[in-house]
mmCIF file of C-alpha atoms in Angstrom:
data_model
loop_
_atom_site.group_PDB
_atom_site.id
_atom_site.type_symbol
_atom_site.label_atom_id
_atom_site.label_comp_id
_atom_site.label_asym_id
_atom_site.label_seq_id
_atom_site.Cartn_x
_atom_site.Cartn_y
_atom_site.Cartn_z
ATOM 1 C CA UNK A 1 7.800 43.614 -29.203
ATOM 2 C CA UNK A 2 4.533 41.991 -27.010
ATOM 3 C CA UNK A 3 5.205 38.627 -28.983
ATOM 4 C CA UNK A 4 8.777 38.212 -27.521
ATOM 5 C CA UNK A 5 7.581 39.325 -24.035
ATOM 6 C CA UNK A 6 5.285 36.125 -24.518
ATOM 7 C CA UNK A 7 7.911 34.377 -25.575
ATOM 8 C CA UNK A 8 10.553 35.167 -22.339
ATOM 9 C CA UNK A 9 7.678 34.567 -19.807
ATOM 10 C CA UNK A 10 6.764 31.005 -21.425
ATOM 11 C CA UNK A 11 10.421 30.735 -21.022
ATOM 12 C CA UNK A 12 10.833 31.695 -17.350
ATOM 13 C CA UNK A 13 7.227 29.154 -16.921
ATOM 14 C CA UNK A 14 9.354 26.409 -17.970
ATOM 15 C CA UNK A 15 12.963 26.911 -16.035
ATOM 16 C CA UNK A 16 10.138 27.450 -12.986
ATOM 17 C CA UNK A 17 8.703 24.069 -13.737
ATOM 18 C CA UNK A 18 12.038 21.814 -14.324
ATOM 19 C CA UNK A 19 13.530 23.805 -11.366
ATOM 20 C CA UNK A 20 10.763 22.594 -9.612
ATOM 21 C CA UNK A 21 10.536 18.940 -10.582
ATOM 22 C CA UNK A 22 14.050 18.799 -10.152
ATOM 23 C CA UNK A 23 13.974 19.891 -6.803
ATOM 24 C CA UNK A 24 10.877 17.634 -5.915
ATOM 25 C CA UNK A 25 13.482 14.565 -7.051
ATOM 26 C CA UNK A 26 15.972 15.555 -5.005
ATOM 27 C CA UNK A 27 14.097 15.594 -2.226
ATOM 28 C CA UNK A 28 12.665 12.570 -2.366
ATOM 29 C CA UNK A 29 16.135 11.135 -2.755
ATOM 30 C CA UNK A 30 17.245 13.174 0.515
ATOM 31 C CA UNK A 31 13.918 11.558 2.189
ATOM 32 C CA UNK A 32 14.902 7.879 0.705
ATOM 33 C CA UNK A 33 17.968 7.586 1.541
ATOM 34 C CA UNK A 34 17.479 8.658 5.377
ATOM 35 C CA UNK A 35 14.781 5.746 4.805
ATOM 36 C CA UNK A 36 15.843 3.438 3.615
ATOM 37 C CA UNK A 37 18.726 0.722 4.619
ATOM 38 C CA UNK A 38 21.683 0.025 2.088
ATOM 39 C CA UNK A 39 20.958 -1.543 -1.354
ATOM 40 C CA UNK A 40 22.588 -4.733 -1.822
ATOM 41 C CA UNK A 41 25.226 -5.663 -3.753
ATOM 42 C CA UNK A 42 25.787 -8.409 -5.900
ATOM 43 C CA UNK A 43 28.778 -11.561 -4.634
ATOM 44 C CA UNK A 44 31.270 -11.969 -6.427
ATOM 45 C CA UNK A 45 30.746 -14.389 -9.206
ATOM 46 C CA UNK A 46 27.334 -14.719 -8.959
ATOM 47 C CA UNK A 47 26.392 -14.427 -12.948
ATOM 48 C CA UNK A 48 28.889 -17.613 -12.897
ATOM 49 C CA UNK A 49 26.651 -19.712 -10.862
ATOM 50 C CA UNK A 50 24.229 -22.603 -12.418
ATOM 51 C CA UNK A 51 21.452 -20.430 -13.365
ATOM 52 C CA UNK A 52 17.492 -21.248 -12.565
ATOM 53 C CA UNK A 53 16.533 -20.001 -16.209
ATOM 54 C CA UNK A 54 18.183 -18.890 -19.162
ATOM 55 C CA UNK A 55 19.188 -15.275 -19.114
ATOM 56 C CA UNK A 56 16.476 -12.727 -19.999
ATOM 57 C CA UNK A 57 16.980 -9.530 -21.850
ATOM 58 C CA UNK A 58 14.634 -6.851 -21.255
ATOM 59 C CA UNK A 59 13.905 -3.908 -19.333
ATOM 60 C CA UNK A 60 14.558 -2.371 -15.443
ATOM 61 C CA UNK A 61 11.504 -0.060 -15.382
ATOM 62 C CA UNK A 62 12.155 1.120 -11.771
ATOM 63 C CA UNK A 63 11.383 0.240 -7.565
ATOM 64 C CA UNK A 64 9.060 1.453 -6.026
ATOM 65 C CA UNK A 65 7.810 0.928 -2.394
ATOM 66 C CA UNK A 66 5.734 -1.918 -2.321
ATOM 67 C CA UNK A 67 1.797 -1.104 -2.823
ATOM 68 C CA UNK A 68 2.139 2.281 -3.933
ATOM 69 C CA UNK A 69 3.268 1.760 -7.914
ATOM 70 C CA UNK A 70 4.048 5.576 -8.241
ATOM 71 C CA UNK A 71 6.202 5.555 -5.423
ATOM 72 C CA UNK A 72 9.802 5.547 -7.204
ATOM 73 C CA UNK A 73 12.644 4.919 -5.285
ATOM 74 C CA UNK A 74 15.061 7.524 -6.170
ATOM 75 C CA UNK A 75 18.414 6.566 -4.203
ATOM 76 C CA UNK A 76 21.481 6.549 -6.227
ATOM 77 C CA UNK A 77 20.690 5.391 -9.256
ATOM 78 C CA UNK A 78 18.038 2.915 -8.424
ATOM 79 C CA UNK A 79 15.384 4.942 -10.165
ATOM 80 C CA UNK A 80 16.797 5.176 -13.531
ATOM 81 C CA UNK A 81 15.411 3.241 -16.246
ATOM 82 C CA UNK A 82 17.703 0.946 -17.971
ATOM 83 C CA UNK A 83 17.937 -1.567 -20.468
ATOM 84 C CA UNK A 84 18.944 -4.906 -18.640
ATOM 85 C CA UNK A 85 19.335 -8.492 -18.555
ATOM 86 C CA UNK A 86 18.151 -10.537 -15.744
ATOM 87 C CA UNK A 87 20.000 -13.729 -14.186
ATOM 88 C CA UNK A 88 17.904 -16.072 -11.777
ATOM 89 C CA UNK A 89 20.339 -18.169 -9.286
ATOM 90 C CA UNK A 90 19.794 -19.856 -6.400
ATOM 91 C CA UNK A 91 20.810 -16.985 -4.505
ATOM 92 C CA UNK A 92 19.060 -14.525 -6.248
ATOM 93 C CA UNK A 93 18.134 -12.533 -8.823
ATOM 94 C CA UNK A 94 20.289 -9.973 -10.586
ATOM 95 C CA UNK A 95 19.562 -6.949 -13.005
ATOM 96 C CA UNK A 96 22.715 -6.050 -14.681
ATOM 97 C CA UNK A 97 21.524 -2.561 -15.842
ATOM 98 C CA UNK A 98 23.005 -1.018 -19.237
ATOM 99 C CA UNK A 99 24.556 2.491 -18.152
ATOM 100 C CA UNK A 100 23.387 2.061 -14.680
ATOM 101 C CA UNK A 101 25.179 -0.055 -11.465
ATOM 102 C CA UNK A 102 23.730 -3.658 -11.010
ATOM 103 C CA UNK A 103 20.861 -4.410 -8.585
ATOM 104 C CA UNK A 104 20.924 -7.441 -6.669
ATOM 105 C CA UNK A 105 17.836 -8.976 -4.960
ATOM 106 C CA UNK A 106 18.860 -11.911 -2.621
ATOM 107 C CA UNK A 107 16.765 -15.208 -2.361
ATOM 108 C CA UNK A 108 16.223 -14.217 1.396
ATOM 109 C CA UNK A 109 14.504 -10.843 0.674
ATOM 110 C CA UNK A 110 12.706 -12.392 -1.616
ATOM 111 C CA UNK A 111 8.716 -11.919 -0.481
ATOM 112 C CA UNK A 112 6.756 -12.642 -4.043
ATOM 113 C CA UNK A 113 6.489 -12.157 -7.430
ATOM 114 C CA UNK A 114 3.432 -11.206 -9.940
ATOM 115 C CA UNK A 115 2.984 -10.246 -13.665
ATOM 116 C CA UNK A 116 1.301 -6.426 -13.398
ATOM 117 C CA UNK A 117 1.000 -4.098 -15.910
ATOM 118 C CA UNK A 118 2.105 -0.652 -13.843
ATOM 119 C CA UNK A 119 5.129 -0.114 -11.368
ATOM 120 C CA UNK A 120 6.647 3.224 -11.131
ATOM 121 C CA UNK A 121 5.241 5.452 -13.230
ATOM 122 C CA UNK A 122 4.866 3.382 -16.639
ATOM 123 C CA UNK A 123 1.728 1.245 -17.344
ATOM 124 C CA UNK A 124 2.435 -1.566 -20.111
ATOM 125 C CA UNK A 125 -0.475 -3.979 -22.050
ATOM 126 C CA UNK A 126 -0.686 -6.841 -22.425
ATOM 127 C CA UNK A 127 1.686 -9.518 -20.229
ATOM 128 C CA UNK A 128 2.864 -6.272 -18.451
ATOM 129 C CA UNK A 129 6.200 -6.979 -16.609
ATOM 130 C CA UNK A 130 7.442 -9.258 -13.733
ATOM 131 C CA UNK A 131 7.333 -7.217 -10.420
ATOM 132 C CA UNK A 132 9.270 -8.815 -7.801
ATOM 133 C CA UNK A 133 8.092 -7.559 -4.023
ATOM 134 C CA UNK A 134 11.388 -8.329 -1.428
ATOM 135 C CA UNK A 135 12.252 -6.538 1.591
ATOM 136 C CA UNK A 136 14.821 -4.017 2.164
ATOM 137 C CA UNK A 137 15.612 -4.008 5.535
ATOM 138 C CA UNK A 138 12.019 -3.170 6.947
ATOM 139 C CA UNK A 139 10.801 -1.585 4.317
ATOM 140 C CA UNK A 140 8.724 -4.317 1.250
ATOM 141 C CA UNK A 141 10.305 -2.846 -2.308
ATOM 142 C CA UNK A 142 8.592 -3.700 -5.763
ATOM 143 C CA UNK A 143 11.005 -4.040 -8.741
ATOM 144 C CA UNK A 144 9.842 -4.543 -12.045
ATOM 145 C CA UNK A 145 11.745 -6.209 -15.293
ATOM 146 C CA UNK A 146 9.667 -6.359 -18.822
ATOM 147 C CA UNK A 147 11.318 -9.075 -20.130
ATOM 148 C CA UNK A 148 11.892 -8.840 -24.306
ATOM 149 C CA UNK A 149 10.462 -12.391 -24.526
ATOM 150 C CA UNK A 150 6.959 -11.832 -22.751
ATOM 151 C CA UNK A 151 5.944 -15.282 -23.201
ATOM 152 C CA UNK A 152 8.394 -16.378 -20.266
ATOM 153 C CA UNK A 153 6.752 -13.983 -17.777
ATOM 154 C CA UNK A 154 4.818 -16.616 -16.137
ATOM 155 C CA UNK A 155 7.750 -18.946 -16.178
ATOM 156 C CA UNK A 156 10.394 -16.065 -14.452
ATOM 157 C CA UNK A 157 6.812 -15.241 -12.097
ATOM 158 C CA UNK A 158 6.747 -18.868 -10.543
ATOM 159 C CA UNK A 159 10.713 -19.197 -10.542
ATOM 160 C CA UNK A 160 11.292 -16.175 -8.494
ATOM 161 C CA UNK A 161 8.444 -17.009 -6.296
ATOM 162 C CA UNK A 162 10.441 -20.479 -5.824
ATOM 163 C CA UNK A 163 12.980 -18.313 -4.237
ATOM 164 C CA UNK A 164 11.046 -16.367 -1.124
ATOM 165 C CA UNK A 165 11.401 -18.487 1.609
ATOM 166 C CA UNK A 166 8.202 -20.282 3.090
ATOM 167 C CA UNK A 167 7.475 -18.025 5.487
ATOM 168 C CA UNK A 168 7.230 -14.755 3.577
ATOM 169 C CA UNK A 169 4.982 -17.119 0.871
ATOM 170 C CA UNK A 170 3.028 -18.104 4.302
ATOM 171 C CA UNK A 171 2.501 -14.287 4.766
ATOM 172 C CA UNK A 172 1.817 -13.558 1.543
ATOM 173 C CA UNK A 173 -0.922 -16.035 1.410
ATOM 174 C CA UNK A 174 -2.744 -14.850 4.851
ATOM 175 C CA UNK A 175 -2.989 -11.275 3.742
ATOM 176 C CA UNK A 176 -4.704 -12.578 0.478
#
């Protein structure tokens, strides 16, 4: 009988932890929905535009507020990790995610790109992941993509940086 009480107490504790985590995620989602601008939608036919680099398969790690690698964006399904294909076009970067909505980063919104090893509460070894910093309304966002071919990440970083308007690159250099 005593063992049964311990098991029940543990199950109640686990249920409370789950409810607390869910409540926190929903509060974050509600707060961010009020604070963030609407995420852009890819224009029709963007996948058929000429590619700046060969499409890359990999993993969409997530998006956070720039500068805070743990503040994951929870709006819509943007917070959900997913396998993805990255398509770099002159008009922007399209991340076509499996089982989730596509994510579009317009070229005029790109601020910078880098290879980093942490984002959205995920830490990866070695070559890390491509992290694109871009502007959404008045907020800077970091979006992470880990390509299957890690050797191409530096090439992707340079190509995405080249999309950034000249003013955005000058601002980033002034901060460094």
